[in-house]
Short mmCIF file of C-alpha atoms and ligand atoms in Angstrom, two decimals:
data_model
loop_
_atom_site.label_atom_id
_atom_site.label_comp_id
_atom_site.label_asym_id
_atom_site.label_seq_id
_atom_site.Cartn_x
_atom_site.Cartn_y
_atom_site.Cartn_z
CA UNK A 1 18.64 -9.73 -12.05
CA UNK A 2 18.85 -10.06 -8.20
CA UNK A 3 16.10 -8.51 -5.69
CA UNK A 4 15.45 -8.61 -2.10
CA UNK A 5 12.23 -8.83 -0.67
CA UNK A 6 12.17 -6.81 3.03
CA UNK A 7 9.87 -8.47 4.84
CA UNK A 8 9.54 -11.25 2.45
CA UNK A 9 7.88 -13.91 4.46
CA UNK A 10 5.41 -11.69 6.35
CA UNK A 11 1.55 -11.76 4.21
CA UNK A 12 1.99 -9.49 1.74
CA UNK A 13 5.53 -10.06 1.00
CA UNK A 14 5.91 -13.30 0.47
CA UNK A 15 2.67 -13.41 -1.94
CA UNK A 16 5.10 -10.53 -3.85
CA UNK A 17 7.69 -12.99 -3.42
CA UNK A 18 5.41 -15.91 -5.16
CA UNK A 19 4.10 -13.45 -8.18
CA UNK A 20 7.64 -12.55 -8.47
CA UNK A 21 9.04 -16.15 -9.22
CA UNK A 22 5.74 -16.46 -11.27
CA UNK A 23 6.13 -13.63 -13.84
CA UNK A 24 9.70 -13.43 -14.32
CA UNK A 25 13.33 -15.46 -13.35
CA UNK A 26 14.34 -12.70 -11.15
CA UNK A 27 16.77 -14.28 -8.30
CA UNK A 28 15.12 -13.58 -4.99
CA UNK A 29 16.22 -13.16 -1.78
CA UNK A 30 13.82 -13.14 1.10
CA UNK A 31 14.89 -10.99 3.99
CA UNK A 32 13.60 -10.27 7.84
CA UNK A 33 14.90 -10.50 10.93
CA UNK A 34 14.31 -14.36 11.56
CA UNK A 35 16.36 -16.32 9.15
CA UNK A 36 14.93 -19.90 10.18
CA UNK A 37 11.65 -17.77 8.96
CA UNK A 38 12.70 -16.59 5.99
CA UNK A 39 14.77 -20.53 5.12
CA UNK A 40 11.64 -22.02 6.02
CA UNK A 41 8.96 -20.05 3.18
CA UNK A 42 11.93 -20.58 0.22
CA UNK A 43 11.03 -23.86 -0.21
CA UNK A 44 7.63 -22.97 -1.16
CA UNK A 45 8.38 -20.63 -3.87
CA UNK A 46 9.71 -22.11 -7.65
CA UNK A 47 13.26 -21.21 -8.96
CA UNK A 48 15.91 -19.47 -6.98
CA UNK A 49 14.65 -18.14 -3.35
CA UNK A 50 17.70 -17.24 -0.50
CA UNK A 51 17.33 -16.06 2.18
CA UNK A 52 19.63 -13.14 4.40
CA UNK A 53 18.81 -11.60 7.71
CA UNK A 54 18.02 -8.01 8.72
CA UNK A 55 16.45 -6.01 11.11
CA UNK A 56 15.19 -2.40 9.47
CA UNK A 57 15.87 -0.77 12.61
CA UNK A 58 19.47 -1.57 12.31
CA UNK A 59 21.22 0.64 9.82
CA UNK A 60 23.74 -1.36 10.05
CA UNK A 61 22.69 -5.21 8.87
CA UNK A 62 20.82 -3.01 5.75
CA UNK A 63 23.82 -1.36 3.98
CA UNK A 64 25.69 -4.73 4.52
CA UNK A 65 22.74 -6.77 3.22
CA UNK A 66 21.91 -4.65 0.31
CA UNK A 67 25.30 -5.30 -1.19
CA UNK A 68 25.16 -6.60 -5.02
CA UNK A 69 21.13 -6.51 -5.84
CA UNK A 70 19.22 -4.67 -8.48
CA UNK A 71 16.16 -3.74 -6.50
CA UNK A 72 15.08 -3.97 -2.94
CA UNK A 73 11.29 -4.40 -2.51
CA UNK A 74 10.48 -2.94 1.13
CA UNK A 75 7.13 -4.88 2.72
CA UNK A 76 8.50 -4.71 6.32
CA UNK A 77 6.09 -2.83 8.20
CA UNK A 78 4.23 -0.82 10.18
CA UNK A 79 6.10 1.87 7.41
CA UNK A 80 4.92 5.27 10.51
CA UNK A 81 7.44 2.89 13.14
CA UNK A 82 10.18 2.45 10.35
CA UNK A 83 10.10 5.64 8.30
CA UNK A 84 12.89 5.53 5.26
CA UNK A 85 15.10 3.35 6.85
CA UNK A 86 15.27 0.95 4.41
CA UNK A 87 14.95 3.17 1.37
CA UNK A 88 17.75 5.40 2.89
CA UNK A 89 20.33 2.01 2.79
CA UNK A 90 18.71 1.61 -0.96
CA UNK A 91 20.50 4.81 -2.11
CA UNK A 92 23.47 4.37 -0.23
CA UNK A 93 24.16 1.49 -1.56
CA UNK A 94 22.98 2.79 -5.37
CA UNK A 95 19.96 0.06 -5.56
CA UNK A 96 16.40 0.98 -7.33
CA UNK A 97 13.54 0.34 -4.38
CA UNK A 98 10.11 0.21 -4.04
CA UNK A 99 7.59 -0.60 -1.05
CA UNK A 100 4.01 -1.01 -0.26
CA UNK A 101 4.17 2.34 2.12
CA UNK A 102 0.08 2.60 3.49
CA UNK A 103 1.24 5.38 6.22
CA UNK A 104 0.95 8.99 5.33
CA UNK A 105 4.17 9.52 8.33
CA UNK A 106 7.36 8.65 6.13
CA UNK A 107 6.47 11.06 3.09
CA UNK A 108 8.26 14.22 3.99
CA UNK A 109 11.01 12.26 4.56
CA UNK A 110 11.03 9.71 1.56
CA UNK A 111 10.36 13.14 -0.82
CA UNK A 112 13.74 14.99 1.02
CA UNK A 113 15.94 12.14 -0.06
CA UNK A 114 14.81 13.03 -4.00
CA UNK A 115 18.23 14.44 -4.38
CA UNK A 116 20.51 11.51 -2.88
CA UNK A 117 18.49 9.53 -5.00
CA UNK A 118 18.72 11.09 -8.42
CA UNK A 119 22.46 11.76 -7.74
CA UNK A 120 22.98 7.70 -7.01
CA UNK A 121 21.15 7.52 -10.82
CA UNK A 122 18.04 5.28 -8.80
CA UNK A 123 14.74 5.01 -8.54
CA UNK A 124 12.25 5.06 -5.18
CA UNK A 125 8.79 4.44 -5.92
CA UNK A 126 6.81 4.42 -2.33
CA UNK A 127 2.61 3.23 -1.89
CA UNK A 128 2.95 0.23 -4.68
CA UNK A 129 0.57 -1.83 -3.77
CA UNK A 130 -3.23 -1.66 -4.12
CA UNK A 131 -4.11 1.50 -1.76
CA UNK A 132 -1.93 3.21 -2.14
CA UNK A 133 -1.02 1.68 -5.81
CA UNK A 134 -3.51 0.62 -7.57
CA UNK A 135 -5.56 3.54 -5.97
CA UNK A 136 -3.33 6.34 -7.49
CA UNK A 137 -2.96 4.57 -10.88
CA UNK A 138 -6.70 4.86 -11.47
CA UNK A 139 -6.91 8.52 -10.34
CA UNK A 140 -3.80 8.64 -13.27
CA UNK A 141 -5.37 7.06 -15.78
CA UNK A 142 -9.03 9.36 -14.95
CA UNK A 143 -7.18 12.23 -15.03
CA UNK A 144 -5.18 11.62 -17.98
CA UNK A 145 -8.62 11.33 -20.33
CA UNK A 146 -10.50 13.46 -18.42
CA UNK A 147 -8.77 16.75 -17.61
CA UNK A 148 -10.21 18.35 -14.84
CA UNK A 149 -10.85 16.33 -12.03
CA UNK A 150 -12.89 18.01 -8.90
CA UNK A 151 -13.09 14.75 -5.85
CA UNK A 152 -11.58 12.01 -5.61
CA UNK A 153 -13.15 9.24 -3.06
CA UNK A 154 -10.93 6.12 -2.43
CA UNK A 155 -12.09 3.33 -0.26
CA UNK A 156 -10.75 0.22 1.17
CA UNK A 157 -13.04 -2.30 3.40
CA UNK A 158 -11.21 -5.33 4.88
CA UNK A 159 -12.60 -8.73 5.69
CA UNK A 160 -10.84 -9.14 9.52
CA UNK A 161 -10.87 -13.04 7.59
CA UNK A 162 -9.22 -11.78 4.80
CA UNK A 163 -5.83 -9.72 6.18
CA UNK A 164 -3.49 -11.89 8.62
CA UNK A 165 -0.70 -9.74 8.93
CA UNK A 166 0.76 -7.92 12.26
CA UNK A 167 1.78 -4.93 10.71
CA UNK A 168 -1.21 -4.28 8.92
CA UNK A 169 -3.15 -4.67 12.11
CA UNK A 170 -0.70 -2.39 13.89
CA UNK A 171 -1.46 0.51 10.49
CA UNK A 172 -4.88 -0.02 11.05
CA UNK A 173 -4.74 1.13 14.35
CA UNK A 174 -2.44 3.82 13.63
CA UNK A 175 -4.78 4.85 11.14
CA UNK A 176 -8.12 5.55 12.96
CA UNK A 177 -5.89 7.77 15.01
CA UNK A 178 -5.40 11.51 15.53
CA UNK A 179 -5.76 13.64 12.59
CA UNK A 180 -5.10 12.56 8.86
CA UNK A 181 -3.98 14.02 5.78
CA UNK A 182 -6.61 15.05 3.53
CA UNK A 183 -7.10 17.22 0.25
CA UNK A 184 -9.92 20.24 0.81
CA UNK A 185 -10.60 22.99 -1.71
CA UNK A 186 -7.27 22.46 -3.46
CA UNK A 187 -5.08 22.69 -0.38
CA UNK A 188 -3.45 19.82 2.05
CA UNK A 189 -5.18 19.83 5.44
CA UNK A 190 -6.11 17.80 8.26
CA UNK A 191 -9.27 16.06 9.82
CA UNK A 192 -10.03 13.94 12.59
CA UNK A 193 -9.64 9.99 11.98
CA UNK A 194 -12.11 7.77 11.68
CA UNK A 195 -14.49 10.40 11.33
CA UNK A 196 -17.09 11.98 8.18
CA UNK A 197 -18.99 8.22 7.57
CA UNK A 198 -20.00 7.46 4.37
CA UNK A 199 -21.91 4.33 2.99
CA UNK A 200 -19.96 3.14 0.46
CA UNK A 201 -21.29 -0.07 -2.48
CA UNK A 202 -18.93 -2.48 -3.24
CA UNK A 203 -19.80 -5.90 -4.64
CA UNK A 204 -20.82 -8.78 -3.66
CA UNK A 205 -19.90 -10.21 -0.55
CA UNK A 206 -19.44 -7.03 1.33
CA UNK A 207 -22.29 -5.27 -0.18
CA UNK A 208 -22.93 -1.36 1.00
CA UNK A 209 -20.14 -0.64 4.07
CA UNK A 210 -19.70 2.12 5.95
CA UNK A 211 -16.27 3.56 5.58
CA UNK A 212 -14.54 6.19 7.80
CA UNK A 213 -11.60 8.82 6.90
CA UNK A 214 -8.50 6.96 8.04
CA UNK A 215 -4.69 8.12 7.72
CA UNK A 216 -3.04 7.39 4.07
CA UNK A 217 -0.43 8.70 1.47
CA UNK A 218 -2.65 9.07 -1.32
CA UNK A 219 -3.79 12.82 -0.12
CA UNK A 220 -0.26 13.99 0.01
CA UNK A 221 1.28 12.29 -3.22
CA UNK A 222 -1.85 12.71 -5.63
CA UNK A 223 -1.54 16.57 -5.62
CA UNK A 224 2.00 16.27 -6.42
CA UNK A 225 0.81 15.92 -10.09
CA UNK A 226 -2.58 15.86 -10.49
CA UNK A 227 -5.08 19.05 -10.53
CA UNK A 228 -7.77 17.80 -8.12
CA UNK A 229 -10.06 20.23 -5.54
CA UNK A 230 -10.96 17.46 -2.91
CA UNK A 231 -8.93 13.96 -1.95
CA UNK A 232 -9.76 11.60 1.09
CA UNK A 233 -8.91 8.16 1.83
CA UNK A 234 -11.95 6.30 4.12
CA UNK A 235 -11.58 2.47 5.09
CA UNK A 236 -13.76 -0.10 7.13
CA UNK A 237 -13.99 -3.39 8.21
CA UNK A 238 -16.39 -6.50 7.77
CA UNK A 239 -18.03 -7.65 9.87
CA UNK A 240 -19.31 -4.62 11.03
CA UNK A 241 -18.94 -4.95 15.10
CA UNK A 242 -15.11 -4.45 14.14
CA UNK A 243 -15.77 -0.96 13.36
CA UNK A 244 -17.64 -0.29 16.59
CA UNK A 245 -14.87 -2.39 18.32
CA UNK A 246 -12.46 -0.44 17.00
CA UNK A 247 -13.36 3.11 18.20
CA UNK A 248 -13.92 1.58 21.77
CA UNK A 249 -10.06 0.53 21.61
CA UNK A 250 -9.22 4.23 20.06
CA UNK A 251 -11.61 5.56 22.90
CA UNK A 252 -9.55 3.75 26.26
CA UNK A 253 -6.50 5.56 24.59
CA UNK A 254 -4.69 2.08 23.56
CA UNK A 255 -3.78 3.78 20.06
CA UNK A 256 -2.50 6.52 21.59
CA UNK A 257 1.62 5.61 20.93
CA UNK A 258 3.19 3.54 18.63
CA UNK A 259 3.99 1.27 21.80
CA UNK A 260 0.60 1.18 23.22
CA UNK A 261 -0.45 -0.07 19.37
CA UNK A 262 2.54 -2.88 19.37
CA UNK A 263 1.43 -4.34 22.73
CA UNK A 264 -3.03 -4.19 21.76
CA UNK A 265 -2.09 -5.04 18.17
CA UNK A 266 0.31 -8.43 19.37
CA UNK A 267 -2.86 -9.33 22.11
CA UNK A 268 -5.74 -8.72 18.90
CA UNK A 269 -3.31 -10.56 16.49
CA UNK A 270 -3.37 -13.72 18.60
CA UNK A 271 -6.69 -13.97 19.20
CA UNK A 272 -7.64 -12.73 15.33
CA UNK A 273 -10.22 -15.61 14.81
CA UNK A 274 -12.84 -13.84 17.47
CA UNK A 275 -12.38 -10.64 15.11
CA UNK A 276 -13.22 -12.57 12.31
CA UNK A 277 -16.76 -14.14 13.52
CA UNK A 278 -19.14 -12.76 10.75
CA UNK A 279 -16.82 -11.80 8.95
CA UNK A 280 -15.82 -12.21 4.98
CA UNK A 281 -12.60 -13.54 3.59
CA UNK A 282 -12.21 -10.95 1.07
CA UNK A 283 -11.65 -7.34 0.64
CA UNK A 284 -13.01 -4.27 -1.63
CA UNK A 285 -11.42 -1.38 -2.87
CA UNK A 286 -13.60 1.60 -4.56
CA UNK A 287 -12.31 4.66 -6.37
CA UNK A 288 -14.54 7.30 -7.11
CA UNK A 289 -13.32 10.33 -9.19
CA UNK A 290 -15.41 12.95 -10.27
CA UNK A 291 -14.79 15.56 -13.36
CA UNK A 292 -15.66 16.98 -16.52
CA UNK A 293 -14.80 16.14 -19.89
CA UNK A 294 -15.50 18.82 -22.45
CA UNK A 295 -17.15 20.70 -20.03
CA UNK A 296 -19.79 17.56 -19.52
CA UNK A 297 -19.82 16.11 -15.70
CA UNK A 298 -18.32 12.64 -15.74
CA UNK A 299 -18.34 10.21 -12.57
CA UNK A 300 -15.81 7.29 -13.11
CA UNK A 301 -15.60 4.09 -10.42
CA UNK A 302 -12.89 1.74 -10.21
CA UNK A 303 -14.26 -1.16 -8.31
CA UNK A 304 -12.18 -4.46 -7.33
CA UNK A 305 -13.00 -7.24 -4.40
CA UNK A 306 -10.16 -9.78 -3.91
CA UNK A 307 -7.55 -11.18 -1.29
CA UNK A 308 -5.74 -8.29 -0.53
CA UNK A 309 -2.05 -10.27 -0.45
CA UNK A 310 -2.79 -10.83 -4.26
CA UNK A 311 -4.45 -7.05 -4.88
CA UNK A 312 -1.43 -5.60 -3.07
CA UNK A 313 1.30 -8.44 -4.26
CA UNK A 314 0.55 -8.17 -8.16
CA UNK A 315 1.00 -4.39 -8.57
CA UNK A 316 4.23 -4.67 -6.77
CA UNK A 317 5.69 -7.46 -8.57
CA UNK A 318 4.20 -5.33 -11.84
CA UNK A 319 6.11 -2.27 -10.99
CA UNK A 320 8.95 -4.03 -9.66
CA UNK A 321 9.60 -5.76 -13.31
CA UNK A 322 8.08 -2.53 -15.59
CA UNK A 323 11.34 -0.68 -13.41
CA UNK A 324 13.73 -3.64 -14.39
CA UNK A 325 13.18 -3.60 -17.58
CA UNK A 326 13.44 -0.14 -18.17
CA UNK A 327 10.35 1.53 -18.64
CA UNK A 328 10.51 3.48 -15.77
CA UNK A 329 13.42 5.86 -16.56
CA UNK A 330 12.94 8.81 -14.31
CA UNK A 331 15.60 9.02 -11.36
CA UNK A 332 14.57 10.10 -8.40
CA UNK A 333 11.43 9.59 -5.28
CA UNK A 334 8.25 9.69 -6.19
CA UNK A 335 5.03 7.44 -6.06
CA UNK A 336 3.32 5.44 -8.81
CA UNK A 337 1.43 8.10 -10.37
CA UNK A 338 4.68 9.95 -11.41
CA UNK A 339 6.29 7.37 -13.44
CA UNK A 340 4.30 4.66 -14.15
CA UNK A 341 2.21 4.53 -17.90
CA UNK A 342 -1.11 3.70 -17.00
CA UNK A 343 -2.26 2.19 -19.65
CA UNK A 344 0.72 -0.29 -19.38
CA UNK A 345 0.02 -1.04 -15.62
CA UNK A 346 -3.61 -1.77 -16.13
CA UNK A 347 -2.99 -4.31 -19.32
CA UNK A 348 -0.18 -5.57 -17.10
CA UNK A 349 -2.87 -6.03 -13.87
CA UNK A 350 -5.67 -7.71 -16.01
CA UNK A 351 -3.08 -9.80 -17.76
CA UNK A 352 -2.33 -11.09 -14.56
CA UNK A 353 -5.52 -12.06 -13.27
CA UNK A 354 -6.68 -8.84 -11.62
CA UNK A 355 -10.47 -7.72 -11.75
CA UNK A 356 -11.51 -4.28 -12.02
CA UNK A 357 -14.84 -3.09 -12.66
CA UNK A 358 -15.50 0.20 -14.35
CA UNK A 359 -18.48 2.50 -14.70
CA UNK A 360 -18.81 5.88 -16.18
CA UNK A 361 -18.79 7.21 -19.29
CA UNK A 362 -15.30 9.00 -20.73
N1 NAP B 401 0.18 -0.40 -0.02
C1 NAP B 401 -0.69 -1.36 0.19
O1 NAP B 401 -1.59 -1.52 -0.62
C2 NAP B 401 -0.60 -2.28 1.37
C3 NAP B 401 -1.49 -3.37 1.44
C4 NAP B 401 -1.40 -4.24 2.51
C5 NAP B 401 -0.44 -4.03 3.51
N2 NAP B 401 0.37 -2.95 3.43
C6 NAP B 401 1.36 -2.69 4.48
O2 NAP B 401 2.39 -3.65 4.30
C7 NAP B 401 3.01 -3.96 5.55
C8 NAP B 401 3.13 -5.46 5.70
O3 NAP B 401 1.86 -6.01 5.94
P1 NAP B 401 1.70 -7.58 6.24
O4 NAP B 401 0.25 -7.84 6.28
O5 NAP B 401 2.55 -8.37 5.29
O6 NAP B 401 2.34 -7.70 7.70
P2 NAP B 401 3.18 -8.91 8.33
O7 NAP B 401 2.63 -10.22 7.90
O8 NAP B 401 3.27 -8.62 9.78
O9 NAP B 401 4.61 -8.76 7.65
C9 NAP B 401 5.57 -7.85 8.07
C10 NAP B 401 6.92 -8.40 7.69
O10 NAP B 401 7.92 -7.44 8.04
C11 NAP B 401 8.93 -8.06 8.82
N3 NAP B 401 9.48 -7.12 9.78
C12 NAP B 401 8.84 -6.46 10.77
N4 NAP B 401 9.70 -5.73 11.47
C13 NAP B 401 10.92 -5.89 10.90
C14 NAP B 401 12.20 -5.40 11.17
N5 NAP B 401 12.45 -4.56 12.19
N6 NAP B 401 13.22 -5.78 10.38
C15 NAP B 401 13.01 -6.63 9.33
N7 NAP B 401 11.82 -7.14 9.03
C16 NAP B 401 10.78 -6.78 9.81
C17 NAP B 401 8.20 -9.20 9.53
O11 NAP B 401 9.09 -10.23 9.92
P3 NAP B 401 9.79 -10.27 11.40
O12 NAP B 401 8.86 -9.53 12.33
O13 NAP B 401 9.94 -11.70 11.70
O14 NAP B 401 11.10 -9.58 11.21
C18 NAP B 401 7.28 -9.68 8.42
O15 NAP B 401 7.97 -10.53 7.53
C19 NAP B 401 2.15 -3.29 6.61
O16 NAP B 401 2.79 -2.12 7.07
C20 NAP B 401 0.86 -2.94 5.90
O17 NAP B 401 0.24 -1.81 6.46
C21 NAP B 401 0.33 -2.08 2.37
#
């Protein structure tokens, strides 16, 4: 089957692009809006790799590109600056698609085009990476055995070594910004980003971090289909002077517009390797859910430390081929936790190499 990779060459994208060539014969085309770019990387990757041009600003250069593919994978961020564009041309042109979505912005409108996309007989699945992804598989799987769940604690920490990507630098900063989405006594509400600290353990190298509320899907899509009282989202970064640095750059207002974070993300992004000094090359990701289980309390932790190109690449590639071959069947938007079986998705992850710790009793 044929798939395009949006934003194929960028980090994460073209490690989806390398798990994709390594788990299955898929053709794959690698798309962006610098062809030489996206020539260049094919090389690298085994079997067939092409490569097309498109800009996901341009309505345009999508519908034309998207012609004659199975799926479209959509990596091309920051997803707040580009909304549904892409997934919008996916329907049109009657394509299944799926993206690594980290910004709580382009839910209302992914979840309005639910219709379009279950009348076109495809599938959207937005947030498949590791957070969101991996993050709202494990509150699936918890809430599947357990029942009830009260809170549910997810938190990312980031090695400034670890992530190279400009668009994940620009999310970052959009993240620690304004308010963000949160889940409080069973209702969807606000808070202030970058605020409510906790000290979070994750293991070895980053040890206990502290990790701040910062601006995610997972608040919004969770309660979609799974009883929960309390859901926030906190992230951090090692080493810790990042954190400090960042709230100083929040502070002089230079987060303040998507334009403002394009022209202080471009100026951090070239000089990344100061940001890095103390820093770790790898990156944790800790879900705590808490809930009862025939009436007894039960504390469950998910608990994973990796590159995140390869946490974020291999649940993409995962759902991208568990769509293709069928076992996804429901038509339609939605996010990972509302089609994906998983107990298939986590056999599929460790089969491929991931590592996830567990603690708590069922
Ligand atoms: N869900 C998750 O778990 C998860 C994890 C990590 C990252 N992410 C998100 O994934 C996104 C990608 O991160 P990254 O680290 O790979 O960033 P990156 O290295 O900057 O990659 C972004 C890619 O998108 C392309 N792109 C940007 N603007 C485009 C446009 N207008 N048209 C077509 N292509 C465009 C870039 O190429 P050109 O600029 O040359 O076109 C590049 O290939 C970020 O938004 C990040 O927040 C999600």
């Amino acid at each position: 089957m044929k798939i395009v990779v949006v934003g194929g060459y960028g980090d994460i994208g073209s490690c989806v692009v390398e798990k994709l060539t390594e788990f299955s014969s898929h053709q794959i085309t690698v798309a962006g809006r610098d062809l030489k770019k996206a020539r260049s990387i094919c090389s690298s990757f085994k079997g067939y790799v092409g490569a097309l041009q498109v800009d996901v600003e341009n309505k345009a250069t999508l519908t034309t590109a998207f012609e004659n593919f199975d799926l479209v994978i959509n990596c091309a961020g920051p997803f707040y600056k580009y909304g549904a564009n892409v997934a919008i041309a996916a329907i049109e042109k009657r394509t299944h698609y799926i993206d690594i979505c980290d910004d709580a912005d382009p839910l209302p409108k992914l979840f309005a085009l639910n219709a379009a996309a279950q009348r076109a007989g495809v599938t959207v699945i937005t947030g498949m990476g590791w957070n969101p992804g991996i993050s709202n598989m494990a509150v699936r799987l918890s809430a599947d055995l357990l029942g009830d769940i009260e809170d549910v604690n997810i938190t990312w920490v980031a090695g400034s070594g670890d992530s190279k990507g400009l668009a994940a630098l620009k999310h970052t900063l959009h993240g620690i910004t304004g308010e963000v989405p949160v889940f409080r006594d069973g209702k969807n509400a606000k808070a202030p980003a970058w605020s409510e600290m906790e000290m979070v353990e994750f293991p070895a190298p980053l040890g206990e971090m502290p990790a701040f509320l910062f601006g995610h899907p997972e608040p919004l899509t969770l309660p979609k289909t799974i009883k929960a009282k309390n859901i926030a989202v906190r992230g951090g970064i090692s080493p810790l002077w990042n954190n400090k640095a960042l709230r100083v750059i929040r502070s002089l207002g230079l987060t303040r517009s998507p334009n403002r974070i394009d022209s202080v993300a471009s100026l951090i992004h070239r000089i990344q390797r100061v940001f890095s000094v103390g820093g770790v090359e790898h990156s944790g990701l800790r879900i705590d859910i808490v809930g009862k289980k025939d009436g007894q309390d039960r504390h469950l932790v998910f608990n994973m430390i990796d590159r995140i190109r390869t946490l974020t690449a291999i649940p993409c590639a995962i759902g991208a081929l568990m769509l293709l071959e069928g076992l996804i069947t429901r038509r339609g938007v939605m996010a990972p936790e509302m089609c994906l079986d998983p107990v298939q998705f986590f056999d599929r992850l460790s089969d491929k190499g991931v590592k996830i710790m567990r603690e708590g009793r069922l």
